[in-house]
Coordinates of C-alpha atoms in Angstrom, one line a residue:
M1 CA -14.5 -1.6 40.5
N2 CA -16.8 -0.4 43.3
M3 CA -16.9 3.4 42.6
K4 CA -20.7 4.0 42.5
I5 CA -22.6 6.6 40.4
P6 CA -25.5 8.4 42.1
K7 CA -28.8 7.2 40.5
P8 CA -29.8 10.6 39.2
M9 CA -26.6 10.6 37.2
I10 CA -27.1 7.2 35.6
L11 CA -29.9 8.5 33.3
L12 CA -27.8 11.5 32.3
L13 CA -24.8 9.3 31.5
I14 CA -26.9 7.1 29.3
L15 CA -28.3 10.2 27.5
A16 CA -24.7 11.1 26.9
A17 CA -24.2 7.9 24.9
M18 CA -27.2 8.5 22.6
P19 CA -26.8 9.7 19.0
I20 CA -26.4 13.4 18.2
L21 CA -28.2 14.3 15.0
S22 CA -26.0 17.2 14.2
V23 CA -22.9 15.0 13.8
A24 CA -22.7 12.7 10.8
D25 CA -21.9 9.1 11.8
K26 CA -19.0 8.7 9.4
A27 CA -16.3 6.4 10.6
F28 CA -14.0 3.7 9.4
R29 CA -12.6 0.8 11.4
H30 CA -8.9 -0.2 11.3
V31 CA -9.0 -4.0 11.6
S32 CA -5.8 -5.1 9.8
G33 CA -3.9 -5.6 13.0
N34 CA -4.4 -6.6 16.6
V35 CA -6.4 -3.5 17.5
D36 CA -9.9 -2.6 16.2
V37 CA -10.1 1.2 16.1
S38 CA -12.7 3.5 14.6
V39 CA -11.7 6.8 13.1
T40 CA -14.2 9.6 12.2
D41 CA -14.2 12.7 10.0
F42 CA -15.1 15.2 12.8
G43 CA -12.1 14.9 15.2
S44 CA -13.7 12.3 17.6
F45 CA -12.5 8.9 18.7
T46 CA -16.0 7.5 19.1
A47 CA -17.1 4.2 17.6
F48 CA -20.6 3.5 16.3
R49 CA -22.4 0.4 17.5
G50 CA -26.1 -0.3 18.2
G51 CA -27.2 2.9 16.4
G52 CA -25.3 5.2 18.7
F53 CA -21.9 6.3 20.0
A54 CA -19.8 3.7 21.7
D55 CA -16.4 3.1 23.3
N56 CA -13.5 2.5 20.9
F57 CA -10.1 0.7 20.6
E58 CA -10.8 -3.0 21.0
Y59 CA -7.8 -4.9 22.2
P60 CA -7.0 -7.6 21.3
K61 CA -9.2 -7.5 18.2
G62 CA -12.2 -9.7 18.8
S63 CA -12.0 -9.7 22.6
G64 CA -15.0 -7.5 23.1
K65 CA -13.0 -5.3 25.5
Y66 CA -12.9 -1.6 24.5
Y67 CA -10.5 0.7 26.2
L68 CA -11.1 4.2 24.8
Q69 CA -14.1 6.2 26.1
Q70 CA -16.3 7.7 23.4
F71 CA -15.7 11.4 24.2
S72 CA -12.0 11.2 23.6
E73 CA -11.1 13.8 20.9
I74 CA -8.7 16.1 19.1
W75 CA -8.2 19.6 20.3
I76 CA -6.5 22.4 18.3
G77 CA -6.4 26.0 19.4
D78 CA -4.5 28.7 21.2
A79 CA -3.8 29.7 24.8
K80 CA -6.6 32.3 24.8
G81 CA -9.6 30.1 25.1
N82 CA -10.1 29.4 21.4
V83 CA -10.1 25.6 20.9
A84 CA -11.7 23.6 18.1
T85 CA -13.0 20.3 19.3
A86 CA -15.4 17.5 18.5
W87 CA -17.5 17.8 21.6
N88 CA -18.9 20.4 23.9
L89 CA -20.8 20.0 27.2
T90 CA -23.1 22.4 29.0
N91 CA -23.5 23.1 32.8
K92 CA -27.2 22.5 32.3
G93 CA -26.8 18.8 31.9
V94 CA -24.4 16.3 30.4
A95 CA -26.1 15.9 27.1
P96 CA -23.2 16.4 24.6
L97 CA -23.2 19.0 21.8
S98 CA -21.2 18.8 18.6
G99 CA -18.1 21.0 18.7
N100 CA -16.3 23.1 16.2
W101 CA -15.1 20.4 13.7
R102 CA -17.2 20.0 10.5
T103 CA -16.4 17.5 7.7
T104 CA -15.5 19.2 4.5
D105 CA -17.3 18.5 1.3
T106 CA -14.6 16.1 0.2
G107 CA -13.4 15.0 3.6
E108 CA -15.5 11.9 4.4
V109 CA -13.4 9.0 5.6
T110 CA -11.9 7.0 2.8
L111 CA -9.7 3.8 2.9
D112 CA -6.4 3.6 1.0
P113 CA -5.3 0.0 1.4
K114 CA -1.7 -1.0 0.5
P115 CA -0.5 -4.3 -1.0
D116 CA 1.7 -5.0 2.0
G117 CA -1.3 -5.1 4.4
R118 CA -1.2 -1.5 5.6
Q119 CA -4.5 0.4 6.1
I120 CA -4.4 4.1 5.6
V121 CA -7.6 6.1 6.3
N122 CA -8.0 9.7 5.2
A123 CA -10.4 12.3 6.5
Q124 CA -10.7 16.1 6.4
Y125 CA -12.5 18.6 8.6
D126 CA -12.3 22.3 9.4
S127 CA -13.5 25.0 11.8
H128 CA -14.1 28.0 9.6
R129 CA -17.8 27.4 9.2
I130 CA -18.5 27.9 12.9
K131 CA -19.9 31.4 13.4
G132 CA -17.8 33.5 15.8
F133 CA -14.9 31.1 16.0
P134 CA -11.7 33.1 15.3
L135 CA -9.3 30.4 14.1
D136 CA -9.5 29.2 10.5
L137 CA -8.2 25.6 10.7
L138 CA -8.2 22.9 8.0
V139 CA -7.2 19.4 9.3
D140 CA -6.1 16.5 7.0
Q141 CA -6.2 13.4 9.2
Q142 CA -4.4 10.2 8.2
S143 CA -4.5 7.1 10.4
F144 CA -2.3 4.1 9.8
S145 CA -2.4 0.5 10.9
W146 CA -0.4 -2.6 10.0
S147 CA -1.5 -6.2 9.4
T148 CA -0.6 -8.9 11.8
K149 CA 0.3 -11.3 9.0
N150 CA 2.8 -9.0 7.3
H151 CA 3.9 -6.8 10.2
P152 CA 3.4 -8.5 13.5
E153 CA 5.7 -6.1 15.3
Y154 CA 3.5 -3.2 14.3
D155 CA 0.0 -4.5 14.9
D156 CA -0.7 -3.2 18.4
F157 CA -1.1 0.5 17.7
L158 CA -2.7 3.1 15.5
I159 CA -0.7 6.1 14.2
L160 CA -2.5 9.4 13.7
K161 CA -1.0 12.1 11.6
L162 CA -2.6 15.5 11.7
T163 CA -1.7 18.1 9.0
I164 CA -3.1 21.5 10.0
T165 CA -3.4 24.1 7.3
N166 CA -4.0 27.8 7.7
P167 CA -6.2 28.8 4.7
G168 CA -6.4 32.4 5.9
A169 CA -4.4 35.5 4.9
V170 CA -2.9 36.1 8.4
N171 CA -0.3 34.0 10.2
L172 CA -1.6 31.9 13.2
K173 CA 0.7 32.0 16.2
G174 CA 0.8 30.1 19.4
I175 CA -1.2 27.1 18.1
Y176 CA -1.4 23.9 20.1
V177 CA -2.4 20.4 19.0
A178 CA -3.6 17.9 21.6
L179 CA -5.3 14.5 22.0
S180 CA -7.7 14.2 24.9
T181 CA -8.0 10.5 25.8
N182 CA -10.1 8.9 28.5
W183 CA -8.7 5.4 28.8
N184 CA -10.8 2.9 30.7
V185 CA -8.8 -0.2 31.6
D186 CA -10.6 -1.5 34.7
G187 CA -13.9 -1.3 32.9
E188 CA -17.2 0.3 33.8
D189 CA -20.9 -0.6 33.9
I190 CA -22.9 2.7 33.8
K191 CA -26.2 1.0 34.3
A192 CA -24.9 -0.7 37.4
G193 CA -23.4 2.5 38.6
Q194 CA -19.8 1.3 38.5
L195 CA -17.0 3.5 37.0
S196 CA -13.5 2.6 35.9
T197 CA -10.9 2.7 38.6
D198 CA -7.5 3.3 36.9
M199 CA -4.2 5.1 37.4
M200 CA -2.2 7.1 34.8
D201 CA 1.5 7.8 34.5
W202 CA 4.0 9.5 32.2
D203 CA 6.8 7.8 30.3
E204 CA 9.4 10.4 29.5
E205 CA 11.4 8.3 27.1
N206 CA 8.5 7.6 24.8
H207 CA 6.6 10.9 25.4
M208 CA 3.6 8.8 26.4
L209 CA 0.7 9.1 28.9
F210 CA -0.5 5.7 29.7
A211 CA -3.3 4.1 31.9
F212 CA -3.5 0.8 33.8
D213 CA -6.0 -1.0 36.0
A214 CA -5.5 0.0 39.7
D215 CA -8.7 -1.5 41.1
S216 CA -7.6 -3.7 44.1
K217 CA -11.2 -4.9 44.6
D218 CA -11.3 -7.3 41.7
K219 CA -9.0 -9.2 39.3
R220 CA -6.8 -6.6 37.5
D221 CA -6.6 -6.4 33.8
P222 CA -2.8 -6.6 32.8
V223 CA -3.3 -4.6 29.6
H224 CA -1.7 -1.1 29.5
V225 CA -2.8 1.5 27.0
G226 CA -1.5 4.9 26.2
T227 CA -1.2 8.0 24.0
A228 CA 2.3 8.9 22.6
L229 CA 3.6 12.0 20.8
I230 CA 5.6 10.7 17.9
S231 CA 6.6 14.0 16.2
G232 CA 6.1 17.6 17.2
N233 CA 7.4 19.8 20.0
L234 CA 6.1 18.6 23.4
A235 CA 4.1 21.2 25.2
A236 CA 2.3 19.5 28.1
H237 CA 1.1 16.2 29.5
Q238 CA -1.7 16.4 32.0
I239 CA -3.7 13.9 34.0
Y240 CA -7.2 15.2 35.1
T241 CA -10.3 13.6 36.6
F242 CA -12.9 12.9 34.0
R243 CA -15.6 12.7 36.7
N244 CA -15.8 14.4 40.0
I245 CA -16.2 12.9 43.5
K246 CA -19.9 12.3 42.9
G247 CA -19.2 10.4 39.7
Q248 CA -20.5 13.2 37.5
V249 CA -18.7 14.1 34.3
D250 CA -16.6 17.2 35.0
V251 CA -17.9 19.9 32.7
G252 CA -14.6 21.7 33.1
V253 CA -13.1 19.3 30.7
F254 CA -15.4 20.7 28.0
N255 CA -14.7 24.3 28.8
D256 CA -12.5 26.0 26.1
A257 CA -10.8 28.3 28.6
N258 CA -9.7 25.2 30.6
R259 CA -8.8 23.3 27.4
S260 CA -6.4 26.2 26.5
L261 CA -4.7 26.0 29.8
F262 CA -4.6 22.2 29.7
M263 CA -2.8 22.3 26.4
S264 CA -0.5 25.3 26.9
N265 CA 0.5 25.4 30.6
P266 CA 2.3 22.2 31.7
N267 CA 2.1 23.1 35.4
F268 CA -1.5 24.3 35.5
L269 CA -3.1 21.3 37.2
V270 CA -0.2 20.7 39.7
A271 CA -0.3 24.4 40.6
K272 CA -4.0 24.3 41.2
R273 CA -3.7 20.9 43.0
I274 CA -6.5 19.5 40.8
G275 CA -4.4 17.1 38.7
G276 CA -0.9 16.1 37.8
R277 CA 1.7 15.4 35.1
S278 CA 2.5 11.9 36.3
R279 CA 1.5 9.3 38.8
A280 CA 4.0 10.7 41.3
D281 CA 2.1 14.0 41.2
L282 CA -1.2 12.2 41.8
V283 CA 0.2 10.2 44.7
K284 CA 1.7 13.4 46.2
L285 CA -1.6 15.2 46.0
K286 CA -3.3 12.0 47.4
F287 CA -5.4 11.3 44.3
P288 CA -6.8 7.7 44.4
P289 CA -7.3 5.3 41.5
W290 CA -10.0 7.0 39.5
D291 CA -11.6 7.6 36.1
Y292 CA -8.9 9.9 34.6
M293 CA -8.3 11.5 31.3
G294 CA -5.0 12.4 29.7
I295 CA -4.2 15.5 27.7
L296 CA -1.0 15.3 25.5
S297 CA -0.2 18.4 23.5
S298 CA 2.4 19.7 21.0
G299 CA 3.2 23.4 20.5
P300 CA 3.3 26.3 20.3
H301 CA 3.3 26.3 16.6
T302 CA 3.2 29.1 14.1
I303 CA 1.2 28.3 11.0
R304 CA 1.9 30.8 8.3
A305 CA -0.8 32.0 5.9
G306 CA -1.5 29.3 3.3
K307 CA 1.0 26.9 5.0
S308 CA 0.8 23.7 7.1
I309 CA 2.3 21.9 10.0
S310 CA 2.1 18.2 11.0
V311 CA 1.9 16.5 14.3
T312 CA 1.9 12.7 14.8
F313 CA 0.5 10.7 17.7
A314 CA 0.0 7.0 18.4
L315 CA -2.7 5.1 20.3
V316 CA -0.9 2.1 21.7
A317 CA -1.7 -1.1 23.6
G318 CA 0.4 -3.7 25.3
K319 CA -0.1 -6.9 27.3
S320 CA 2.0 -5.4 30.1
L321 CA 4.0 -2.2 30.7
P322 CA 7.2 -3.5 29.1
D323 CA 5.1 -4.7 26.1
L324 CA 3.4 -1.3 25.9
K325 CA 6.8 0.5 25.9
Q326 CA 8.2 -1.8 23.2
N327 CA 5.1 -1.3 21.0
T328 CA 5.5 2.5 21.5
S329 CA 9.1 2.3 20.5
N330 CA 8.1 0.3 17.4
A331 CA 5.5 2.9 16.5
K332 CA 8.1 5.6 16.6
Q333 CA 10.4 3.5 14.5
I334 CA 7.8 2.8 11.7
A335 CA 6.6 6.4 11.8
Y336 CA 10.0 7.7 10.8
A337 CA 11.0 4.7 8.5
S338 CA 10.5 4.9 4.8
P339 CA 8.0 2.2 3.8
S340 CA 9.9 1.3 0.7
I341 CA 13.2 2.0 -1.1
T342 CA 14.2 1.2 -4.7
A343 CA 17.5 1.1 -6.6
K344 CA 17.5 1.3 -10.4
V345 CA 20.4 1.1 -12.7
V346 CA 20.6 4.1 -14.9
K347 CA 23.2 5.5 -17.3
G348 CA 26.0 6.7 -15.2
G349 CA 25.2 4.9 -12.0
V350 CA 22.3 3.9 -9.7
K351 CA 19.2 5.9 -8.9
I352 CA 17.9 5.4 -5.3
G353 CA 14.4 6.5 -4.4
W354 CA 12.3 6.0 -1.3
E355 CA 8.8 6.7 0.0
K356 CA 8.4 9.5 2.5
P357 CA 7.7 8.3 6.0
I358 CA 4.6 9.1 8.0
S359 CA 6.0 11.8 10.3
F360 CA 7.4 15.0 9.1
V361 CA 11.1 14.8 8.8
G362 CA 13.9 17.3 8.2
G363 CA 15.6 15.2 5.6
Y364 CA 17.3 11.8 5.0
Q365 CA 20.6 10.1 5.3
L366 CA 21.6 7.4 2.7
F367 CA 23.8 4.5 3.6
R368 CA 25.6 2.1 1.3
R369 CA 27.4 -1.2 1.8
I370 CA 29.8 -2.5 -0.9
E371 CA 30.1 -6.2 -1.7
G372 CA 32.6 -7.8 0.6
E373 CA 32.3 -5.2 3.3
E374 CA 30.4 -5.6 6.6
E375 CA 29.5 -2.1 7.6
F376 CA 27.3 0.5 5.9
E377 CA 28.8 4.0 5.2
Q378 CA 26.8 7.2 4.7
I379 CA 27.0 8.6 1.1
G380 CA 26.0 11.9 -0.4
P381 CA 25.3 15.1 1.6
R382 CA 24.9 14.9 5.4
I383 CA 21.2 15.6 5.0
I384 CA 19.4 14.9 1.7
E385 CA 16.3 17.0 1.3
G386 CA 14.5 15.1 -1.4
A387 CA 13.5 11.4 -1.7
V388 CA 15.8 10.6 -4.6
F389 CA 19.6 10.4 -4.9
P390 CA 21.8 9.4 -7.8
D391 CA 24.9 7.3 -6.8
T392 CA 27.4 7.8 -9.6
D393 CA 30.4 6.5 -7.6
V394 CA 29.9 2.9 -8.6
Q395 CA 31.7 0.2 -10.7
Y396 CA 30.1 -2.3 -13.0
G397 CA 29.7 -5.8 -11.7
I398 CA 30.0 -4.8 -8.0
E399 CA 27.1 -5.5 -5.6
Y400 CA 25.8 -2.5 -3.7
T401 CA 23.3 -2.5 -0.8
Y402 CA 21.4 0.7 0.2
K403 CA 19.2 1.8 3.1
V404 CA 17.8 5.2 4.1
A405 CA 17.1 6.8 7.5
A406 CA 15.2 10.0 8.3
V407 CA 16.4 12.9 10.4
D408 CA 13.9 14.9 12.5
Y409 CA 13.1 18.5 12.1
K410 CA 16.1 19.4 14.3
G411 CA 18.5 17.4 12.0
T412 CA 19.0 14.6 14.5
P413 CA 19.2 11.1 13.0
T414 CA 16.2 8.9 14.0
E415 CA 17.9 5.5 13.3
S416 CA 14.7 4.3 11.8
Y417 CA 16.0 2.6 8.8
S418 CA 14.2 1.4 5.7
Q419 CA 14.5 -2.1 4.4
E420 CA 17.6 -2.8 2.4
V421 CA 17.8 -3.0 -1.4
T422 CA 20.6 -4.5 -3.4
V423 CA 21.7 -3.9 -7.0
I424 CA 24.6 -4.8 -9.3
P425 CA 25.3 -1.8 -11.6
D426 CA 25.8 -2.4 -15.2
F427 CA 25.9 -0.3 -18.3
I428 CA 22.6 0.3 -20.1
P429 CA 22.9 -1.0 -23.6
D430 CA 22.6 1.4 -26.5
P431 CA 19.7 0.9 -29.0
P432 CA 20.7 -1.9 -31.4
V433 CA 20.3 -0.5 -34.9
G434 CA 20.5 -2.4 -38.2
M435 CA 17.8 -5.1 -37.9
T436 CA 16.3 -6.0 -41.2
G437 CA 13.5 -8.4 -42.2
E438 CA 11.7 -10.0 -45.1
A439 CA 9.1 -12.6 -45.9
T440 CA 10.4 -16.1 -46.6
A441 CA 10.1 -17.8 -50.0
N442 CA 6.9 -19.6 -49.2
G443 CA 5.4 -16.4 -47.8
D444 CA 4.1 -17.8 -44.5
R445 CA 6.6 -16.3 -42.1
F446 CA 9.1 -13.5 -41.6
L447 CA 12.8 -13.7 -41.3
L448 CA 14.5 -11.1 -39.2
R449 CA 18.3 -10.5 -39.4
L450 CA 19.7 -9.2 -36.2
P451 CA 22.8 -6.9 -36.0
K452 CA 26.1 -8.0 -34.5
P453 CA 26.4 -6.6 -31.0
I454 CA 28.9 -3.8 -30.5
Q455 CA 28.7 -4.0 -26.7
K456 CA 29.0 -6.8 -24.2
I457 CA 25.3 -7.6 -23.9
S458 CA 23.5 -10.7 -22.5
G459 CA 20.9 -10.9 -25.2
Y460 CA 18.2 -9.3 -27.4
I461 CA 14.5 -8.8 -26.9
I462 CA 12.5 -8.8 -30.1
Y463 CA 9.3 -6.7 -30.1
R464 CA 6.3 -6.5 -32.5
N465 CA 3.1 -4.5 -33.0
H466 CA 0.8 -3.3 -35.8
T467 CA 1.4 0.4 -35.5
G468 CA 5.2 1.1 -35.4
E469 CA 4.6 3.2 -32.3
P470 CA 4.7 2.3 -28.6
P471 CA 3.5 0.2 -26.8
W472 CA 5.5 -2.8 -28.1
T473 CA 4.8 -6.4 -27.3
P474 CA 7.9 -8.6 -26.6
I475 CA 7.7 -11.8 -28.7
A476 CA 11.1 -13.4 -28.1
K477 CA 14.4 -13.3 -26.1
V478 CA 17.4 -14.5 -27.9
K479 CA 21.1 -14.9 -27.2
P480 CA 23.5 -12.1 -28.3
D481 CA 25.1 -14.2 -31.0
T482 CA 21.7 -14.8 -32.7
T483 CA 21.8 -13.6 -36.3
N484 CA 18.5 -14.8 -37.7
F485 CA 15.0 -15.1 -36.1
T486 CA 11.9 -16.5 -37.8
D487 CA 8.5 -15.2 -36.8
V488 CA 6.0 -17.9 -37.6
N489 CA 3.0 -16.5 -35.6
I490 CA 1.8 -14.2 -38.4
Y491 CA -1.3 -14.3 -40.6
P492 CA -2.3 -12.7 -43.9
D493 CA -3.5 -9.2 -44.5
H494 CA -1.9 -7.7 -41.4
Q495 CA 1.0 -5.2 -41.1
Y496 CA 3.8 -6.1 -38.7
F497 CA 6.4 -3.7 -37.3
Y498 CA 9.4 -4.9 -35.4
A499 CA 11.8 -3.4 -32.9
L500 CA 14.8 -4.6 -30.9
A501 CA 16.4 -3.9 -27.5
A502 CA 19.5 -5.2 -25.8
T503 CA 19.8 -6.4 -22.2
N504 CA 22.9 -6.2 -20.0
Q505 CA 24.3 -8.9 -17.7
S506 CA 21.9 -7.7 -14.9
G507 CA 18.9 -8.0 -17.1
D508 CA 18.3 -4.2 -17.5
I509 CA 16.8 -3.4 -20.8
G510 CA 18.2 -0.6 -23.0
D511 CA 16.2 1.7 -25.3
I512 CA 14.2 0.2 -28.1
A513 CA 15.3 0.6 -31.7
V514 CA 12.6 0.3 -34.3
M515 CA 13.4 -1.5 -37.6
V516 CA 13.6 1.3 -40.2
N517 CA 14.3 1.8 -43.9
P518 CA 18.0 2.7 -43.9
E519 CA 17.4 5.2 -46.7
T520 CA 14.3 7.0 -45.2
E521 CA 14.9 6.1 -41.6
E522 CA 11.1 5.5 -41.4
P523 CA 9.7 2.5 -39.6
V524 CA 9.3 -0.4 -42.1
S525 CA 6.6 -3.0 -41.9
L526 CA 6.3 -6.6 -43.2
E527 CA 3.1 -7.9 -44.7
I528 CA 1.7 -10.9 -46.5
I529 CA -0.4 -9.3 -49.3
E530 CA -1.8 -12.6 -50.6
A531 CA -1.9 -15.8 -48.8
P532 CA 0.0 -18.6 -50.6
I533 CA -2.0 -21.3 -52.2
P534 CA -2.5 -23.8 -49.4
S535 CA -1.7 -27.5 -49.6
A536 CA -1.6 -30.1 -46.9
K537 CA 1.9 -30.8 -45.4
L538 CA 3.7 -34.1 -45.2
D539 CA 4.7 -33.6 -41.6
L540 CA 3.8 -31.6 -38.5
Q541 CA 7.1 -29.9 -37.7
K542 CA 5.9 -26.5 -39.0
V543 CA 2.5 -26.3 -37.4
I544 CA 1.7 -22.8 -36.3
V545 CA -1.2 -21.1 -34.4
Y546 CA -2.3 -17.6 -35.0
P547 CA -3.2 -15.1 -33.8
N548 CA -1.1 -15.9 -30.7
P549 CA -1.9 -14.4 -28.3
F550 CA -5.6 -14.5 -29.1
Q551 CA -7.3 -11.3 -27.9
I552 CA -10.9 -11.9 -26.9
S553 CA -11.9 -8.3 -27.5
R554 CA -10.4 -8.2 -31.0
H555 CA -10.2 -11.7 -32.6
Q556 CA -13.0 -14.0 -33.7
T557 CA -11.3 -17.2 -34.7
M558 CA -7.9 -19.0 -34.4
I559 CA -6.1 -20.7 -37.3
F560 CA -4.1 -24.0 -37.0
D561 CA -1.9 -24.0 -40.1
N562 CA 0.6 -26.3 -41.8
L563 CA -1.4 -29.4 -40.8
T564 CA -1.3 -32.8 -42.6
A565 CA -4.2 -33.9 -44.6
R566 CA -5.6 -36.0 -41.7
A567 CA -4.9 -34.6 -38.2
M568 CA -6.5 -34.6 -34.8
I569 CA -6.0 -31.6 -32.5
Y570 CA -6.4 -31.9 -28.7
I571 CA -6.8 -28.8 -26.6
Y572 CA -5.9 -28.8 -22.8
D573 CA -6.3 -26.1 -20.2
G574 CA -3.6 -25.2 -17.7
S575 CA -4.6 -28.0 -15.3
G576 CA -4.2 -30.6 -18.0
T577 CA -7.9 -31.2 -18.6
L578 CA -9.0 -32.0 -22.2
I579 CA -11.5 -29.3 -23.2
Q580 CA -11.8 -29.7 -26.9
Q581 CA -10.7 -32.0 -29.8
L582 CA -10.8 -30.9 -33.4
E583 CA -10.6 -33.2 -36.5
H584 CA -8.9 -32.0 -39.7
I585 CA -9.5 -34.0 -42.9
D586 CA -8.7 -31.7 -45.7
K587 CA -6.2 -31.3 -48.5
S588 CA -5.7 -27.7 -47.3
P589 CA -3.3 -27.2 -44.4
G590 CA -5.4 -24.9 -42.3
L591 CA -8.2 -25.4 -39.7
E592 CA -10.3 -22.5 -38.3
W593 CA -11.6 -22.7 -34.7
D594 CA -13.9 -20.4 -32.8
L595 CA -12.2 -21.0 -29.4
K596 CA -15.2 -22.8 -27.8
N597 CA -14.9 -25.9 -25.6
Q598 CA -16.8 -29.1 -25.9
D599 CA -19.7 -27.5 -24.0
G600 CA -19.9 -24.6 -26.5
E601 CA -18.5 -22.1 -24.0
S602 CA -15.9 -19.5 -25.1
L603 CA -12.5 -19.9 -23.6
S604 CA -11.5 -17.6 -20.8
A605 CA -8.1 -15.8 -20.6
G606 CA -5.2 -18.1 -19.8
V607 CA -2.5 -20.4 -21.3
Y608 CA -3.6 -23.5 -23.2
I609 CA -1.7 -26.5 -24.6
Y610 CA -2.5 -28.1 -28.0
Y611 CA -1.4 -31.6 -29.1
V612 CA -1.6 -32.4 -32.9
E613 CA -1.4 -36.0 -34.1
D614 CA -1.5 -37.2 -37.6
I615 CA -4.2 -39.9 -38.2
G616 CA -2.9 -40.9 -41.6
S617 CA -1.2 -44.2 -42.3
V618 CA 2.6 -44.3 -42.2
K619 CA 5.2 -41.7 -41.8
T620 CA 8.3 -43.4 -43.2
H621 CA 6.9 -45.4 -46.1
N622 CA 6.2 -44.5 -49.7
L623 CA 4.2 -47.6 -50.5
V624 CA 4.5 -49.5 -53.8
K625 CA 2.0 -52.1 -54.9
E626 CA 4.0 -55.0 -53.6
E627 CA 4.9 -53.5 -50.3
Q628 CA 3.0 -54.7 -47.2
L629 CA 1.8 -52.3 -44.5
P630 CA 3.6 -52.5 -41.2
H631 CA 1.8 -53.7 -38.1
P632 CA 0.0 -50.9 -36.2
W633 CA 2.6 -50.9 -33.4
E634 CA 5.3 -50.3 -35.9
I635 CA 3.7 -47.2 -37.2
E636 CA 5.5 -44.0 -36.1
K637 CA 2.9 -41.4 -35.8
L638 CA 3.5 -37.7 -36.6
K639 CA 2.8 -35.4 -33.7
H640 CA 3.4 -31.8 -32.5
T641 CA 2.9 -30.0 -29.2
G642 CA 2.6 -26.3 -28.6
K643 CA 0.8 -23.6 -26.6
F644 CA -1.2 -20.5 -27.1
A645 CA -2.4 -17.7 -24.9
V646 CA -5.9 -16.1 -24.6
I647 CA -6.0 -12.5 -23.3
N648 CA -8.8 -10.1 -22.7

């Protein structure tokens, strides 16, 4: 790169890189993938480093090579010289001025991370607060990137969705939306007076303007970078010199009258012989490798009063031209693909729902494959307008696989399919009525009697709470032929309400039926009014722990009940570490514990194991005076193991 900048211009170019006080330095960096890209809330693609504006779009991430020049920006306007931008430049010098975009009161950049590794950044800005500017435009900007770990095929680009709203009372006609991008691949050193020496070209298949290193004087950078129009009617693609023959920034780039022509007239530069639409035009007009900028626009659009339009672009990088084209194709695919699809068994069939894709679409097509078949077939209307569809043409016990694809605003299928989802439809069981319950004779547990199934179910789920109203806590899953269930995890002076639900063969849960009084049909509760007179037990088979689960915010102590007169309790955490041991020597069967470990610290949430061992003499002997004690190794100790949960 030996294109030299005149010395008087060097100082001016350095000034152009200094902070501008009238523009807030609000930006967020997309770093989840293989590109590091800053997005702002005022329509600019500048990054912020070292206390000022800086070049953007590091590729690969961590390489220190930035390919997008800081004055790249978003243009929106008409063909009459009215264009809202992030930057302006005057003929009296190259010091930049803030343009028409202003961040709204609630529009500062915010991150919306997704569990699958996607980063979504939102920002909002408008033009209506600029005095004398005739177009009232509100822009909601969303940028999307994907993590290398979860989506390696989507980590070399950033997708930018612009939703432009007309908040005024009059329709806006002839509106164009453009990205002005100054890609620097060869690299530049302003202080040394060296500018980037690149070439640009147009890829018709992907609607992409791209740049590459064309400097034959040094080792060429193989990286290719570009700007692609993902959705929106293509208006123009222009290649223009960012600097003139003297190396000076061409102030014509920052003139709104020129910007209007760049966006709206696809032949303007070629006709004036001052630029081109592709590399072929530049070669024909004998333009050498240079510091070029690309203008890619969509339009003309009509934005009705109070309505919106959306246009989607992508900033893409590749290790080579074929890699760049493949990455651009991937960007188009993911922009139209639904990020997720679900299929849920409901009464009468399967309910399929999907998340709307990034780009504006004209509708969707739903495809289904039946178990045993190889091909998918479209189901439902040719174009589905919403993002939900009920499939009622199904049979129980048959496996169905679904996927969805979007159609563009012209109704043309995009062939960008969602992931597949599989389901086996089954009937949803009716609420099982008829459960009854009562306290047992000794009063320390409740016996529930379950109704005989009247449908072919896979089992019952038993629920319990203290109110008789949702939410319910599941306490057990039992087989469908279970007639009785004993709830031992209860304690005195508490009301207990019970409910029952059935599950089908697919595990889908039917509606819950609350245990009611058959005469009043009101929820009925079970309660131990007075605790039975305690006495130590002769074995450990009926040891219970309550409350279980133990709720830290609600309970103070835990009870071990039905212990023998002499017992040792060992408590272990989930890793098998002994954290506490409790000794019980009492004729009463209960031991109260404050849930503190051996260090006096309260237990945290988790699942714990307890082991109870009788430390009395002999299990199987009722000794008489003449009978001798067995040897210690002949003693069969009483023992019991269980677990309890601690929740917040």
